[in-house]
Short mmCIF file of C-alpha atoms and ligand atoms in Angstrom, two decimals:
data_model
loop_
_atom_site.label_atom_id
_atom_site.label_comp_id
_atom_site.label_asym_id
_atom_site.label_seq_id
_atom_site.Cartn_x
_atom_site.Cartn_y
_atom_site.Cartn_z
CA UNK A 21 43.91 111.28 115.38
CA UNK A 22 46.60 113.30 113.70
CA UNK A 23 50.32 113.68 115.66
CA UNK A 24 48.55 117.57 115.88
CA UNK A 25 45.85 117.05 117.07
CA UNK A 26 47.49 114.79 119.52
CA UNK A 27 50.17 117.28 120.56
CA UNK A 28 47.24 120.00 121.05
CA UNK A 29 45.28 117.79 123.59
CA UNK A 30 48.59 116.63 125.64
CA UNK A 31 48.95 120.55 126.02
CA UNK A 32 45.38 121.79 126.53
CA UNK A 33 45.44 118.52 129.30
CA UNK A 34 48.76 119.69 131.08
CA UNK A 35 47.34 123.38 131.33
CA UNK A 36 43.90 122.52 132.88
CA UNK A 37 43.72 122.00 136.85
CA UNK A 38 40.86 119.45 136.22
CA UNK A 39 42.94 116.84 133.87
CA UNK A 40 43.83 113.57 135.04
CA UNK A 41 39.76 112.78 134.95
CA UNK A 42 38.83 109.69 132.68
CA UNK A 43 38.61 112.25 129.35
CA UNK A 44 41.95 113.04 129.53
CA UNK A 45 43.75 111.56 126.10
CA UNK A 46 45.33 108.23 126.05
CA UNK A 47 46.42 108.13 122.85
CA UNK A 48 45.56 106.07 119.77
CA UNK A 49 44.01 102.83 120.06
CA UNK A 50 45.56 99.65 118.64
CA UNK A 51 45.12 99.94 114.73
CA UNK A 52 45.25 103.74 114.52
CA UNK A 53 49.01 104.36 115.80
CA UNK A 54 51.00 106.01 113.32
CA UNK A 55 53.58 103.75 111.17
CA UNK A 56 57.26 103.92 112.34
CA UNK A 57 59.61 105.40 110.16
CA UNK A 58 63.14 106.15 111.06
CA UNK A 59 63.81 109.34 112.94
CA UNK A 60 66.21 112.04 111.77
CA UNK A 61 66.44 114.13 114.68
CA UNK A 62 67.74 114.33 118.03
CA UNK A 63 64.35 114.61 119.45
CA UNK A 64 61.97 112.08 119.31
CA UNK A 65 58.34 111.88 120.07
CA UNK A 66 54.95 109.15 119.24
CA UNK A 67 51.99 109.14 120.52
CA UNK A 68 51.83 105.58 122.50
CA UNK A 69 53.94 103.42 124.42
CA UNK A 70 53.78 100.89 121.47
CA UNK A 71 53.23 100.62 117.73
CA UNK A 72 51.28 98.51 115.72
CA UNK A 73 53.04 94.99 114.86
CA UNK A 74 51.94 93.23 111.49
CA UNK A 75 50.54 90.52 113.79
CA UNK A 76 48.95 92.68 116.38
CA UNK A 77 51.33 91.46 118.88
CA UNK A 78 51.95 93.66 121.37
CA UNK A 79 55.44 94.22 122.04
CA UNK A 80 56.36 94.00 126.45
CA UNK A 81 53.60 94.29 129.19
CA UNK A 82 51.63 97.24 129.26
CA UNK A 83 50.93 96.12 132.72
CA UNK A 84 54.79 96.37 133.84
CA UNK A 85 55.64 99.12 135.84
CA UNK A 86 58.45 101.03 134.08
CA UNK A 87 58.50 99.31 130.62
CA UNK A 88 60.43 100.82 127.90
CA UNK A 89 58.40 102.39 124.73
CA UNK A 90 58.53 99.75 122.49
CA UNK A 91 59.26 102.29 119.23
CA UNK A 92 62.63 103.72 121.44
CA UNK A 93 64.13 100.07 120.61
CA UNK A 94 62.51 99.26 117.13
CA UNK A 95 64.39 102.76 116.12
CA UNK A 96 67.93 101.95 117.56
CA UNK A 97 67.74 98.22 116.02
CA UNK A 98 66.50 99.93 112.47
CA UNK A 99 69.88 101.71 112.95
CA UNK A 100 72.60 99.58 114.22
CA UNK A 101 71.39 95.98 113.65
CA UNK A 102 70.79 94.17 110.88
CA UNK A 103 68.54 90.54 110.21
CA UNK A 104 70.24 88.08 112.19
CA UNK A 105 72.32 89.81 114.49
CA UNK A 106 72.01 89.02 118.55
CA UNK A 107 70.93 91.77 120.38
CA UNK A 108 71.08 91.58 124.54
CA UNK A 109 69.29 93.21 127.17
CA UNK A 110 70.58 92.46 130.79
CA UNK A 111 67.88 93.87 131.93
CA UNK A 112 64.82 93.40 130.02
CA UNK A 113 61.62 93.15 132.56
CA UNK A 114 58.38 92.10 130.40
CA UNK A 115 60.53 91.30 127.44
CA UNK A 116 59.82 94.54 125.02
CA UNK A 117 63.57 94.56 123.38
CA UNK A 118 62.99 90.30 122.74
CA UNK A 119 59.28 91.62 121.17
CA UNK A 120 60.88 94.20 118.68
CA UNK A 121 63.09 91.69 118.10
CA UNK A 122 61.30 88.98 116.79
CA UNK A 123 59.76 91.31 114.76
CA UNK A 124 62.41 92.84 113.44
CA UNK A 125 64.29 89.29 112.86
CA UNK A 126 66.87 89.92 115.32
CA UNK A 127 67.94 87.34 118.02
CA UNK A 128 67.30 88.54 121.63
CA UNK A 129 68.93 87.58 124.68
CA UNK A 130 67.13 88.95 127.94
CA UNK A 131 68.02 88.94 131.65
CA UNK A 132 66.28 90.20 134.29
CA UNK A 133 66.03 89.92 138.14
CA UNK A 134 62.45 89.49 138.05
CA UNK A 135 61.88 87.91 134.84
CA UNK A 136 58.25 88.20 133.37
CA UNK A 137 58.54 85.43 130.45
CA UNK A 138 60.03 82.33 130.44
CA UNK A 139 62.49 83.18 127.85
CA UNK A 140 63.82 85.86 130.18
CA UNK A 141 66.79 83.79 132.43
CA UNK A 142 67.20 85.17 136.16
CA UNK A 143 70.66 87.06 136.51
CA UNK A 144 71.87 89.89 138.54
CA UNK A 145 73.15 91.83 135.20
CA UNK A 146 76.55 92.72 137.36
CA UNK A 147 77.77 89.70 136.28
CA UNK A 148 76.74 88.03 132.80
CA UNK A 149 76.63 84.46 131.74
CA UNK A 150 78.01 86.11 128.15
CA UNK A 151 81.17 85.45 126.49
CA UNK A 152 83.70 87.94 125.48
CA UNK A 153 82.72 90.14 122.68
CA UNK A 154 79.29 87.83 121.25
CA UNK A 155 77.19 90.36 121.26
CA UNK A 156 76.11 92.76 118.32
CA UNK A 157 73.94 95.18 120.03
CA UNK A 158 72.86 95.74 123.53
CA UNK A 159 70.34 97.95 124.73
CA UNK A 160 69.63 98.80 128.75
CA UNK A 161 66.65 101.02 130.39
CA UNK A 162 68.04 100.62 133.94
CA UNK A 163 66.02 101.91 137.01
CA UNK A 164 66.13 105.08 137.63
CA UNK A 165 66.74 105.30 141.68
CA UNK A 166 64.04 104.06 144.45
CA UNK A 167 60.80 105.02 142.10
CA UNK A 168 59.47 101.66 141.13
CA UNK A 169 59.39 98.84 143.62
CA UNK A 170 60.46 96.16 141.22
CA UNK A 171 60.73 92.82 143.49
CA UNK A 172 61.91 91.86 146.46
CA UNK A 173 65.48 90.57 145.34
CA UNK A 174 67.91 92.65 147.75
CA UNK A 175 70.07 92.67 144.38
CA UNK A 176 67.57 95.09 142.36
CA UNK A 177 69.59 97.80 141.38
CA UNK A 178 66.31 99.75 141.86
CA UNK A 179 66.93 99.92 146.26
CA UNK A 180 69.67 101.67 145.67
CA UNK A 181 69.04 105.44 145.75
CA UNK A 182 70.86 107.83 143.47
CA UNK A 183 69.95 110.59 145.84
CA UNK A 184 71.65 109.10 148.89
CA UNK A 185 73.70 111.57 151.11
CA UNK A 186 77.40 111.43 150.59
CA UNK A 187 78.49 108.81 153.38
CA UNK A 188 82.28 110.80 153.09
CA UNK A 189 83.37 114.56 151.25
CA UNK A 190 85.16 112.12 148.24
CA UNK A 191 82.22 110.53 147.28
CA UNK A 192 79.37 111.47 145.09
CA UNK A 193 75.57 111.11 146.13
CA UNK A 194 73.97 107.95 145.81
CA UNK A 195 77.74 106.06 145.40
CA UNK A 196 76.12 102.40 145.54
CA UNK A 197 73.55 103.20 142.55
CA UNK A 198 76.54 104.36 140.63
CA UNK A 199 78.94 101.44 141.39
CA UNK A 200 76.53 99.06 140.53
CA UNK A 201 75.40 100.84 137.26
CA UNK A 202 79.40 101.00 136.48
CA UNK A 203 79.65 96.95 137.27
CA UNK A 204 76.62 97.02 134.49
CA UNK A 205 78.13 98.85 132.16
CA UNK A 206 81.46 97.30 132.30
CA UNK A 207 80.15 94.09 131.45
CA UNK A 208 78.28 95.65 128.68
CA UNK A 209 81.15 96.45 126.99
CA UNK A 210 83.11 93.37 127.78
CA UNK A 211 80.00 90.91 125.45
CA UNK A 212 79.98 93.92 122.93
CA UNK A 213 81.84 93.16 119.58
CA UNK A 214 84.20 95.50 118.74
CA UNK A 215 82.90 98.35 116.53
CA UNK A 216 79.46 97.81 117.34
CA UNK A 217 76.65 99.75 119.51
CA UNK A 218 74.52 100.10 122.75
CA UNK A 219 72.02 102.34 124.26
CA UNK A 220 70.81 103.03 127.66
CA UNK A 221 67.62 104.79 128.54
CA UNK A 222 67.02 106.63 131.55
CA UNK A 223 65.67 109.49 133.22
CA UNK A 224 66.97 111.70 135.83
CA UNK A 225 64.71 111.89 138.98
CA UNK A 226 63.83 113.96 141.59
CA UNK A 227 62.17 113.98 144.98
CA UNK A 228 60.85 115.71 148.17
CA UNK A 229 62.80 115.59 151.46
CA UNK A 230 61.38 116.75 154.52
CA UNK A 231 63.97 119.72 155.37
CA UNK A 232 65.61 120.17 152.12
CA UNK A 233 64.46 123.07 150.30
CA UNK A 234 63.85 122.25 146.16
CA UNK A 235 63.78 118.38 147.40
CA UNK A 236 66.47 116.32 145.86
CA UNK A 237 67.72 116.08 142.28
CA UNK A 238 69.28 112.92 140.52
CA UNK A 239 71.00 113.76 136.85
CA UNK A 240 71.04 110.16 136.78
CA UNK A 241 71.20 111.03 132.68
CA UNK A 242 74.51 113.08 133.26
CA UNK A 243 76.67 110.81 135.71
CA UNK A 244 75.97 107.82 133.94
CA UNK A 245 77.18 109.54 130.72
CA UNK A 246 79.87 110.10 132.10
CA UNK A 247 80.93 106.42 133.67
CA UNK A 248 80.46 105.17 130.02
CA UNK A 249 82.66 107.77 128.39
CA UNK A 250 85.48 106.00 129.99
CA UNK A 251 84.29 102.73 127.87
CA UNK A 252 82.81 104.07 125.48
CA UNK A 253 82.99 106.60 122.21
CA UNK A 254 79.71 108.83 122.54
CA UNK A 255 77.53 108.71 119.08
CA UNK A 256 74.59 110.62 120.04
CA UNK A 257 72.43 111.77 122.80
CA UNK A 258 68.46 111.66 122.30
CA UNK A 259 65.90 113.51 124.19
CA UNK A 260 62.72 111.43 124.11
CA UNK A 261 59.65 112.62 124.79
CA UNK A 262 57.56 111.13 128.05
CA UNK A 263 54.21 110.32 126.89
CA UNK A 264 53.02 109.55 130.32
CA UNK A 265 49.45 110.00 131.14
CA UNK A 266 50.57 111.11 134.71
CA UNK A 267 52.44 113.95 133.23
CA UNK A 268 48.94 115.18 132.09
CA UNK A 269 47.18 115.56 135.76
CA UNK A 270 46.61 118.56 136.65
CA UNK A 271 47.42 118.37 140.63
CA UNK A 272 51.27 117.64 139.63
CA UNK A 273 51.52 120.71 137.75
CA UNK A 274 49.85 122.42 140.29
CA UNK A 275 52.34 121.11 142.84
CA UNK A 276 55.34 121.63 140.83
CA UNK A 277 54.78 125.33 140.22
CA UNK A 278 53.55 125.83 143.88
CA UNK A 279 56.79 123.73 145.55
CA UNK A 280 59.11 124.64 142.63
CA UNK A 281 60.28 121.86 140.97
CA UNK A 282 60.10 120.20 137.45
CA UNK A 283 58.02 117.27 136.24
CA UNK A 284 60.16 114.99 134.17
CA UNK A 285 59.33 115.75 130.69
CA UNK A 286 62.03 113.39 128.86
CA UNK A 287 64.39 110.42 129.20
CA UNK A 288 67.84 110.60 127.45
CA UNK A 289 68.74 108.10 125.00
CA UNK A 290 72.53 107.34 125.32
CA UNK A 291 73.99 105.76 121.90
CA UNK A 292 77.27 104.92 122.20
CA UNK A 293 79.81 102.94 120.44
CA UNK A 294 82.47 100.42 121.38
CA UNK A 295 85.86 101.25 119.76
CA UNK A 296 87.69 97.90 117.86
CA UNK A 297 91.20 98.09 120.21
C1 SAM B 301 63.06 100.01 133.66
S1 SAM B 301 62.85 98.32 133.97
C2 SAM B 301 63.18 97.57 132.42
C3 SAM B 301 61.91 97.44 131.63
C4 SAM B 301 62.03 96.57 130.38
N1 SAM B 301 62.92 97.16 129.41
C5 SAM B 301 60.64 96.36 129.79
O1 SAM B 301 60.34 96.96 128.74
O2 SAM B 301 59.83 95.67 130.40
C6 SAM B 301 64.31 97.93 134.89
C7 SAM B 301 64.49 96.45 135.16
O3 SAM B 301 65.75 96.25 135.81
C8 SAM B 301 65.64 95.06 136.58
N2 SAM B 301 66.81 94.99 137.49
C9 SAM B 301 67.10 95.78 138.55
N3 SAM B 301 68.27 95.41 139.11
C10 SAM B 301 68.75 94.40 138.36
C11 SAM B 301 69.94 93.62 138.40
N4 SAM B 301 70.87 93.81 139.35
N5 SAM B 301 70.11 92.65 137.48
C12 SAM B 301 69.16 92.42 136.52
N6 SAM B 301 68.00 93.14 136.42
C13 SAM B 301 67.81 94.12 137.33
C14 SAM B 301 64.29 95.21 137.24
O4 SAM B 301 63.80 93.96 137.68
C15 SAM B 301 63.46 95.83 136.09
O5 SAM B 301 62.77 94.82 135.38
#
């Protein structure tokens, strides 16, 4: 199916009340995704979770709530790695950034709470077993709030809700998300190597609240912009386009016009750079 033809049936799908039944579109099957090819613009959009390595292999779980899109990493490595170069993710869940990867001839290093694959090591990503300034890229799709129960380690980042009332006037919402991302990022840059790159993917997020007109909002994206600004030098900001096949049921639509609020429709991509001195 064309990227037109694709596009056409996402909309027609997120207009009709009855989507969400087993005809809605799921994309192309393995074999008839598009090939990759660098992107040029600040927006970026494909038409699967995953594209089509030379040896089939499928890059991550499909199966693992919250993994990233495959093609979000392959892009940033085609950009600011080369062959050879050690690329970390400190928290890396079914392994998709060690996939691209390998297929890309890159060394990965992953970490993860609640490691999927054996070549994943348990660590709370707070505090890396990294030396100083080793690494040459690292990427990072955090969790985005409470919205996916990831395990049952009292350390995942992803109990701690961005949306939590201010416990005094000086603080911002959700304080302990925020702190902890901070702790993440900090150690970020201290395994970067000078002059070299990261990117963290995330969404903002939003819920209901009994009582609170408009529910609660998150810009997740916005405040954790700004905590690396004061590590980082800001390259670029990407909006990437959700493929998600829940964005295309018709009952959430119908909810979010009748209660007023907004489906997410894209994550940011956060490319920053770490400054030599
Ligand atoms: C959005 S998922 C990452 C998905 C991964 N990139 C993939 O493609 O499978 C977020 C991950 O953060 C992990 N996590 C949450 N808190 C953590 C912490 N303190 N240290 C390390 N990993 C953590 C969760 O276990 C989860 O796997």
């Amino acid at each position: 199916m064309s990227r037109e033809n694709f596009r056409k049936q996402v909309e027609r799908a997120a207009n009709n009340p009855e989507a969400g039944r087993d005809d809605r579109p799921r994309g192309p099957r393995p074999g008839q995704r598009p090939p990759l090819r660098v992107f040029t613009t600040t927006l970026w959009e494909y038409p699967s979770q995953h594209y089509d390595a030379k040896d089939s292999r499928f890059q991550g779980s499909k199966d693992y709530a919250g993994a990233t899109p495959s093609w979000v990493i392959w892009q940033l490595l085609q950009r600011y790695t080369r062959k050879g170069d050690t690329v970390l993710d400190p928290m890396c869940g079914s392994g998709t950034t060690l996939d691209v990867c390998t297929d890309l001839e890159r060394n990965g290093i992953g970490f993860d709470l609640n490691p999927q694959r054996a070549e994943i090591t348990k660590n709370d990503s707070r505090e890396l077993p990294v030396e100083n300034e080793s690494m040459d890229f690292c990427f990072v799709d955090p969790p985005y709030s409470t919205h996916i129960d990831y395990s049952d380690d009292d350390r995942c980042i992803g109990k701690l809700d961005a949306g939590a009332p201010m416990a005094r006037d000086d603080v911002i919402p959700g304080q302990a998300y925020y702190e902890s991302m901070e702790e993440v990022i900090s150690e970020l840059y201290r395994v970067l190597k000078p002059n070299r790159y990261m990117g963290l993917y995330v969404s903002d997020s939003w819920r209901k609240q009994k009582g609170v007109k408009g529910g609660v909002f998150m810009p997740i994206g916005f405040e954790l912009f700004s905590i690396m600004r004061d590590y980082f030098r800001p390259v670029d900001i990407i909006a990437v386009v959700r493929g998600n096949t829940k964005l295309q049921r018709g009952n959430w639509h119908k909810s979010a016009e009748q209660d007023n609020f907004f489906l997410r429709g894209f994550n940011y991509l956060f490319i920053m750079k770490k400054e030599a001195g």
